[in-house]
XYZ file of C-alpha atoms in Angstrom:
488
model
C 116.067 144.615 84.351
C 114.598 140.901 84.934
C 111.007 140.569 85.700
C 110.070 138.465 88.331
C 108.297 134.801 87.256
C 104.773 135.234 87.594
C 103.434 132.135 89.598
C 101.223 132.915 92.443
C 103.490 132.871 95.772
C 100.973 131.092 97.369
C 101.498 127.929 94.792
C 104.242 126.235 96.779
C 102.469 123.434 98.077
C 101.971 121.822 95.184
C 104.180 119.502 92.837
C 105.544 121.546 89.712
C 106.034 119.734 86.625
C 109.510 120.781 85.570
C 108.760 122.302 81.777
C 107.286 121.316 78.671
C 109.097 120.587 75.632
C 107.343 121.348 71.178
C 109.120 120.789 68.169
C 107.956 121.810 64.991
C 109.627 121.018 61.170
C 108.151 121.433 57.032
C 106.029 124.627 58.429
C 106.857 128.442 57.273
C 107.489 129.823 60.245
C 107.955 127.294 62.247
C 108.314 129.955 65.012
C 104.572 131.059 65.360
C 103.411 126.963 65.411
C 105.996 126.638 68.019
C 104.762 129.271 70.702
C 101.173 127.943 70.441
C 102.447 125.173 71.304
C 104.152 126.475 74.200
C 100.827 128.414 75.254
C 99.343 125.101 75.463
C 101.893 123.564 77.490
C 102.482 126.250 79.838
C 100.769 124.823 83.147
C 104.242 122.657 82.243
C 106.620 125.351 83.541
C 105.690 129.268 84.053
C 108.777 130.596 85.194
C 110.789 130.863 81.250
C 110.167 130.039 78.019
C 112.259 129.867 75.152
C 112.478 129.379 71.197
C 115.213 128.204 68.738
C 114.509 128.834 64.783
C 116.824 127.689 61.698
C 116.598 129.662 58.101
C 117.763 128.465 55.434
C 118.862 132.431 55.041
C 119.244 133.671 58.510
C 120.416 130.304 59.937
C 119.806 129.969 63.460
C 117.763 132.556 66.254
C 116.773 132.341 69.798
C 114.793 134.308 72.098
C 114.262 133.376 75.572
C 112.163 135.213 77.850
C 111.237 134.933 81.728
C 107.246 134.842 82.373
C 104.275 133.606 80.207
C 104.268 133.097 76.756
C 101.358 135.447 76.072
C 103.090 137.653 77.686
C 106.355 137.570 75.216
C 106.401 135.407 72.309
C 102.501 136.690 70.813
C 104.285 140.253 69.855
C 105.036 140.428 66.035
C 108.409 142.274 66.745
C 109.853 139.507 68.395
C 108.600 136.111 66.496
C 110.045 138.260 63.100
C 113.301 137.998 64.216
C 112.427 133.626 64.803
C 112.286 132.572 61.205
C 111.785 129.247 58.759
C 110.404 126.434 58.870
C 112.114 124.517 61.927
C 112.144 125.476 65.641
C 112.157 124.227 68.886
C 111.038 125.833 72.598
C 110.743 125.407 76.153
C 108.931 126.482 78.987
C 110.482 125.678 82.446
C 109.600 125.564 86.262
C 113.308 126.081 87.516
C 114.177 122.507 89.351
C 117.725 121.326 88.481
C 119.619 124.354 88.261
C 119.060 127.650 90.704
C 115.566 126.821 91.701
C 113.627 130.675 92.408
C 116.897 131.805 91.063
C 117.028 131.516 87.438
C 119.640 133.575 85.084
C 118.284 134.138 81.412
C 121.317 131.431 80.391
C 119.770 128.290 82.667
C 116.821 129.271 80.073
C 116.626 126.411 77.445
C 116.424 125.543 74.468
C 120.694 125.098 75.017
C 122.487 125.989 71.388
C 126.199 124.399 70.457
C 128.108 125.090 67.962
C 129.613 121.395 66.293
C 132.180 121.308 63.589
C 129.241 119.489 61.955
C 126.842 122.306 62.071
C 124.693 123.731 65.507
C 122.488 122.456 67.562
C 119.567 122.820 70.000
C 118.039 120.879 72.951
C 115.067 121.109 74.878
C 114.790 118.544 78.146
C 111.920 117.543 80.429
C 112.861 115.430 83.535
C 115.651 115.672 85.364
C 119.588 114.034 85.016
C 120.120 111.905 88.692
C 123.943 111.961 87.702
C 124.030 115.420 86.139
C 126.619 116.184 89.252
C 128.785 113.141 88.149
C 128.897 114.442 84.734
C 129.255 117.900 84.812
C 132.660 117.333 87.737
C 133.639 114.962 84.761
C 133.336 117.178 81.887
C 134.696 120.025 83.616
C 137.862 118.612 84.881
C 138.205 117.530 80.920
C 137.867 121.142 79.953
C 134.449 121.654 79.240
C 133.064 125.692 80.665
C 129.637 125.631 81.721
C 127.479 128.495 80.877
C 124.507 127.484 82.888
C 123.150 126.054 86.438
C 120.755 123.220 84.661
C 121.489 119.709 84.197
C 120.138 119.444 80.722
C 123.694 121.779 79.620
C 125.401 118.356 80.349
C 123.891 116.338 76.877
C 125.299 119.633 74.870
C 128.890 119.158 76.562
C 128.609 115.247 76.348
C 127.530 115.900 72.354
C 130.543 117.973 71.694
C 132.578 114.867 73.044
C 131.733 112.399 70.674
C 133.460 111.656 68.293
C 130.640 110.754 65.706
C 130.484 112.191 62.800
C 126.523 113.230 62.606
C 124.362 115.037 65.021
C 121.826 112.255 65.803
C 124.534 109.886 66.316
C 126.253 112.023 68.963
C 123.252 112.418 70.752
C 122.789 108.811 70.578
C 126.026 108.662 72.383
C 125.200 111.424 75.106
C 122.059 110.297 76.428
C 123.618 106.506 76.626
C 125.954 108.330 79.440
C 122.897 110.439 80.921
C 120.473 108.734 84.116
C 117.299 109.881 84.966
C 114.511 111.165 83.157
C 114.798 112.650 79.518
C 111.677 113.430 76.906
C 114.255 115.934 74.686
C 113.088 117.814 71.473
C 115.978 118.915 69.648
C 117.279 120.382 66.191
C 119.819 120.857 63.360
C 119.711 122.825 60.102
C 117.770 119.955 58.349
C 116.166 118.141 61.473
C 113.913 118.065 64.112
C 115.134 115.044 66.893
C 113.194 113.661 69.425
C 113.754 110.995 72.388
C 112.482 109.575 75.823
C 114.589 107.734 78.252
C 114.452 104.176 78.216
C 111.908 104.126 80.933
C 109.775 106.496 79.603
C 109.564 108.655 82.650
C 107.958 111.693 80.709
C 105.685 111.794 77.651
C 106.353 112.546 74.180
C 104.467 113.208 70.850
C 104.159 112.803 67.353
C 101.565 114.710 65.091
C 101.023 115.726 61.554
C 100.922 119.278 60.452
C 100.051 119.094 56.724
C 102.893 118.437 55.482
C 105.188 119.207 58.507
C 105.425 117.328 61.620
C 104.852 118.202 65.554
C 106.875 116.530 68.627
C 104.774 117.600 71.915
C 104.793 116.946 75.617
C 101.024 116.364 75.296
C 98.550 115.531 72.645
C 97.063 119.763 73.750
C 99.824 121.124 72.296
C 98.941 119.496 68.843
C 95.369 120.505 69.387
C 95.815 124.113 69.308
C 97.782 124.255 66.444
C 95.512 122.022 64.464
C 98.183 118.981 63.962
C 96.454 115.120 63.907
C 98.187 113.125 66.349
C 100.290 110.231 64.877
C 101.932 108.086 67.863
C 103.558 108.389 71.374
C 107.343 108.463 70.983
C 107.988 105.075 72.629
C 109.921 104.533 75.925
C 113.937 104.478 74.749
C 113.025 105.620 71.350
C 114.585 108.366 69.298
C 113.043 109.610 65.863
C 115.094 111.970 63.024
C 112.713 114.143 61.117
C 113.452 115.976 58.140
C 110.922 117.696 55.847
C 111.982 115.971 52.931
C 112.291 112.579 54.058
C 110.029 111.851 56.598
C 109.994 110.102 60.159
C 113.073 107.362 60.564
C 113.016 105.742 63.798
C 116.099 104.392 66.155
C 116.012 102.456 69.144
C 119.381 103.317 71.052
C 119.039 101.973 74.707
C 118.674 98.756 76.155
C 115.238 97.910 75.975
C 113.842 97.779 79.842
C 109.856 97.472 81.063
C 108.752 101.028 80.875
C 108.189 103.086 84.149
C 105.944 106.368 83.174
C 105.210 108.662 85.516
C 101.602 107.938 87.305
C 101.630 111.599 88.708
C 101.016 112.592 85.078
C 97.396 111.150 85.555
C 97.098 112.776 88.569
C 98.077 116.524 88.448
C 100.989 117.720 85.403
C 98.758 116.731 82.754
C 95.884 118.740 81.228
C 93.178 117.275 81.749
C 92.166 117.251 78.117
C 95.175 115.463 77.168
C 95.763 111.840 76.111
C 98.064 109.382 77.358
C 98.628 105.684 76.925
C 95.826 106.112 74.513
C 94.085 107.315 77.585
C 91.953 110.270 78.376
C 93.678 112.188 81.509
C 90.085 113.341 82.660
C 88.776 110.183 82.224
C 91.529 108.480 84.496
C 91.269 111.396 87.084
C 87.128 110.901 86.833
C 87.755 107.175 87.600
C 90.336 107.789 90.216
C 86.936 109.822 92.007
C 84.943 106.818 91.251
C 87.914 104.463 93.392
C 87.658 106.977 96.376
C 84.503 106.733 96.558
C 84.648 103.152 96.751
C 87.384 102.647 99.025
C 86.134 105.635 101.087
C 82.777 106.210 101.614
C 81.324 108.542 104.017
C 78.337 110.354 104.713
C 77.866 114.204 103.659
C 75.773 116.644 101.951
C 78.200 118.028 99.221
C 81.153 116.854 97.002
C 83.243 119.827 96.226
C 86.529 120.008 94.643
C 89.592 122.241 95.161
C 89.911 124.150 92.155
C 91.084 123.264 89.913
C 92.905 119.911 89.689
C 90.345 118.401 92.081
C 87.663 118.787 89.799
C 87.409 115.350 87.575
C 88.254 113.265 90.698
C 85.470 115.530 92.621
C 82.963 114.788 90.088
C 83.453 110.971 89.959
C 83.372 110.419 93.715
C 80.312 112.655 93.406
C 78.958 110.103 90.618
C 79.503 106.737 92.661
C 78.240 107.938 95.427
C 75.375 109.870 94.908
C 75.980 112.775 97.029
C 75.991 116.277 94.898
C 78.601 117.818 93.348
C 79.087 121.396 94.201
C 81.347 124.047 93.500
C 82.080 124.822 97.102
C 85.184 126.766 96.464
C 85.154 129.291 93.611
C 89.262 129.769 92.182
C 89.587 133.469 91.600
C 91.552 133.376 88.130
C 92.855 136.523 87.869
C 95.847 137.302 90.787
C 98.652 136.560 88.946
C 100.610 139.639 88.354
C 98.901 141.504 90.942
C 101.098 140.390 93.706
C 104.503 139.520 92.123
C 105.934 141.014 95.799
C 102.778 141.536 97.954
C 103.133 143.248 101.401
C 103.234 141.125 104.283
C 99.526 142.084 105.154
C 98.684 140.291 101.450
C 100.499 137.577 102.263
C 98.706 136.936 105.829
C 95.542 136.239 103.738
C 97.256 133.128 102.206
C 94.968 131.252 99.692
C 91.776 134.050 100.446
C 94.237 135.687 97.188
C 93.062 132.958 95.077
C 90.320 131.386 96.411
C 86.683 131.854 98.008
C 84.255 129.614 99.802
C 80.456 129.831 98.500
C 78.987 130.408 101.625
C 75.795 130.208 100.574
C 76.112 126.915 99.753
C 78.092 126.039 102.265
C 76.788 126.636 105.289
C 75.094 124.043 107.913
C 76.355 121.463 105.274
C 78.706 118.347 105.814
C 81.581 118.644 102.833
C 83.622 116.472 101.031
C 86.519 118.208 99.989
C 88.516 116.319 97.224
C 92.257 117.378 95.955
C 94.575 115.793 93.890
C 97.558 115.663 96.586
C 98.793 116.370 99.682
C 102.603 117.898 100.262
C 103.131 120.340 103.223
C 99.703 120.410 103.695
C 99.902 124.636 104.852
C 97.207 125.123 101.646
C 94.988 122.045 103.352
C 94.620 123.608 106.624
C 93.719 126.988 104.822
C 91.066 125.762 102.801
C 89.796 123.629 106.111
C 89.767 126.807 107.935
C 88.205 128.548 104.943
C 85.141 125.797 105.051
C 84.333 125.944 108.590
C 84.564 130.160 108.831
C 81.826 129.406 106.398
C 79.719 127.587 108.810
C 80.021 123.678 107.212
C 78.903 121.195 109.405
C 81.615 118.818 109.335
C 84.658 119.003 106.445
C 86.230 115.755 105.250
C 89.285 115.465 102.585
C 89.244 112.658 99.865
C 92.812 112.739 98.471
C 92.830 111.793 94.781
C 96.469 110.113 95.000
C 98.364 108.308 98.084
C 100.672 110.016 100.396
C 103.374 111.660 98.660
C 106.697 110.737 100.985
C 109.393 110.945 98.461
C 110.783 113.357 96.544
C 110.813 112.885 93.154
C 114.241 112.755 91.052
C 112.707 112.786 87.565
C 112.095 116.258 86.819
C 109.570 117.343 89.544
C 110.280 120.697 92.056
C 109.426 118.155 95.517
C 110.386 119.619 98.718
C 113.186 117.779 100.967
C 111.688 114.773 102.345
C 111.393 116.004 105.987
C 109.014 118.592 104.509
C 106.633 116.196 103.181
C 103.864 115.768 105.219
C 103.654 112.303 104.741
C 106.861 111.678 105.526
C 106.697 112.439 109.347
C 103.084 111.695 109.579
C 100.553 108.598 110.094
C 97.383 109.294 107.762
C 95.491 109.677 111.346
C 98.223 112.485 112.198
C 97.843 114.039 108.852
C 93.944 114.110 109.853
C 94.289 115.429 113.289
C 97.172 118.007 112.450
C 95.147 119.445 109.109
C 92.001 119.407 112.003
C 89.105 117.358 109.901
C 86.645 115.149 110.387
C 87.923 112.661 108.285
C 91.256 112.119 106.045
C 91.608 108.950 103.604
C 93.736 109.521 100.570
C 93.311 106.699 97.351
C 95.323 103.088 97.784
C 98.174 102.515 95.265
C 96.165 99.749 93.965
C 93.169 102.006 93.685
C 95.562 104.753 91.418
C 96.317 101.756 89.344
C 93.200 100.769 88.780
C 91.979 104.023 87.676
C 94.926 104.173 85.385
C 93.659 101.134 83.824
C 95.915 98.696 85.571
C 92.663 96.559 86.074
C 94.878 94.231 88.336
C 96.133 96.740 90.066
C 99.854 97.539 90.888
C 102.430 94.722 89.787
C 104.602 94.913 92.839
C 107.444 92.992 90.989
C 107.725 95.119 88.453
C 105.155 98.538 89.025
C 103.302 99.848 85.460
C 104.582 103.170 86.665
C 106.904 105.804 88.304
C 105.045 105.889 91.342
C 108.558 106.602 93.547
C 106.962 109.848 95.011
C 104.472 107.440 96.875
C 106.254 104.296 96.909
C 109.777 105.058 97.736
C 110.820 103.127 94.861
C 113.001 104.680 92.691
C 113.479 102.771 89.426
C 116.468 104.540 88.651
C 118.830 105.529 91.443
C 119.869 109.493 92.294
C 123.440 108.490 92.164
C 123.915 113.104 92.784
C 121.172 112.707 95.395
C 122.524 109.574 97.434
C 126.116 110.904 97.241
C 124.818 113.814 99.076
C 123.105 112.057 102.199
C 119.736 110.903 100.780
C 119.019 107.363 102.091
C 117.040 105.321 99.904
C 113.910 103.047 101.217
C 115.249 99.716 102.933
C 114.274 96.926 100.658
C 110.836 95.371 102.398
């Protein structure tokens, strides 16, 4: 019987990253290191995980499981079935594919057997022309096993006429549009690729005589690997135990557009992105917010845990004391997999509780990372007022999220995004708070290291969820009737 994913049932008011990828070559029992890496990347995908390994004697072996890494890939009986010095893994949320109804066949890495040997592939991102590719491939005889867009890559590789797997992968990925950070493996090689825009992260590390690929640097830290560098946008690295790292640039070079929401929310605060500490960027967002939207108040309180660094920055810049006015319950998860209606009505109180003694009679600034549907923000506001707060002011560490993401983020349809339907003042009234202010797009860029703000002619990041300017046209969605933002 399939186990339900352990994600919390009231966390649907946050944007969710699709997945994390990790790979190791040149280390004994590589799958054990992959399991640890996936544990560090668990925030990028909590629905399911998978690991593929290769051993010269046992060949390829794989394991896919629903739920947390810690509940599956820490069992010696399972890890003993994944021997060898080469392994890759993947943790996922469902974005493309069967959202909320994932089958085990949808769980990556995907495996394919080619004339020159087998290969497995794990993909972070989203292919924006997957529907068109799938239709073409099915018409030409391909038989798909999953509902995932990532499986298209395996079928495109199978149809390539190139004589080795890295060259077949280059062929396949040249047909793919959208965002992809890929970690793949053959019998002897570990492969990493980023799309030409570099929308999703991928880093290279060294572990003794072996090599590591990870979505984030925190995955390197957990196994004691040395951070070497980021894989460049549009770069492919082919790594073997004997020959080391070989780098290729198979795509036409374009100006990179890394996802700015990785800085705001997706990545762990102890990771490094583009040479910058994620924590420091989020703290600086709070500093910019305090400069742009000051307010007289008694306390600055984060909405745990993603609002914490920005709240610290806001407090430091404004001089208003920082306080833990809301405490997160870290231990709900499995208890409420199938909550009763009565428990559902308790809403966010299952995971957040107000520090009443601290809040009563105070003018409170609540700092959160984003407002998506607004349902959680309203409940938090009610909790703060119920605890006796005199005023509630929201400060949001990102611009209004008014457009869906098609590059690997689980975003609601546009008509469910509060900022797509309301102005800032209307959102303030809807949430029922004394004031509501978002950081400006230029302020966000300054916090992320662009001193002059956003370059409107050629933005330094992908910010489509805020601006509606998509660096890669989402062809599949347009075919389904999605309307792009009109040129200004």
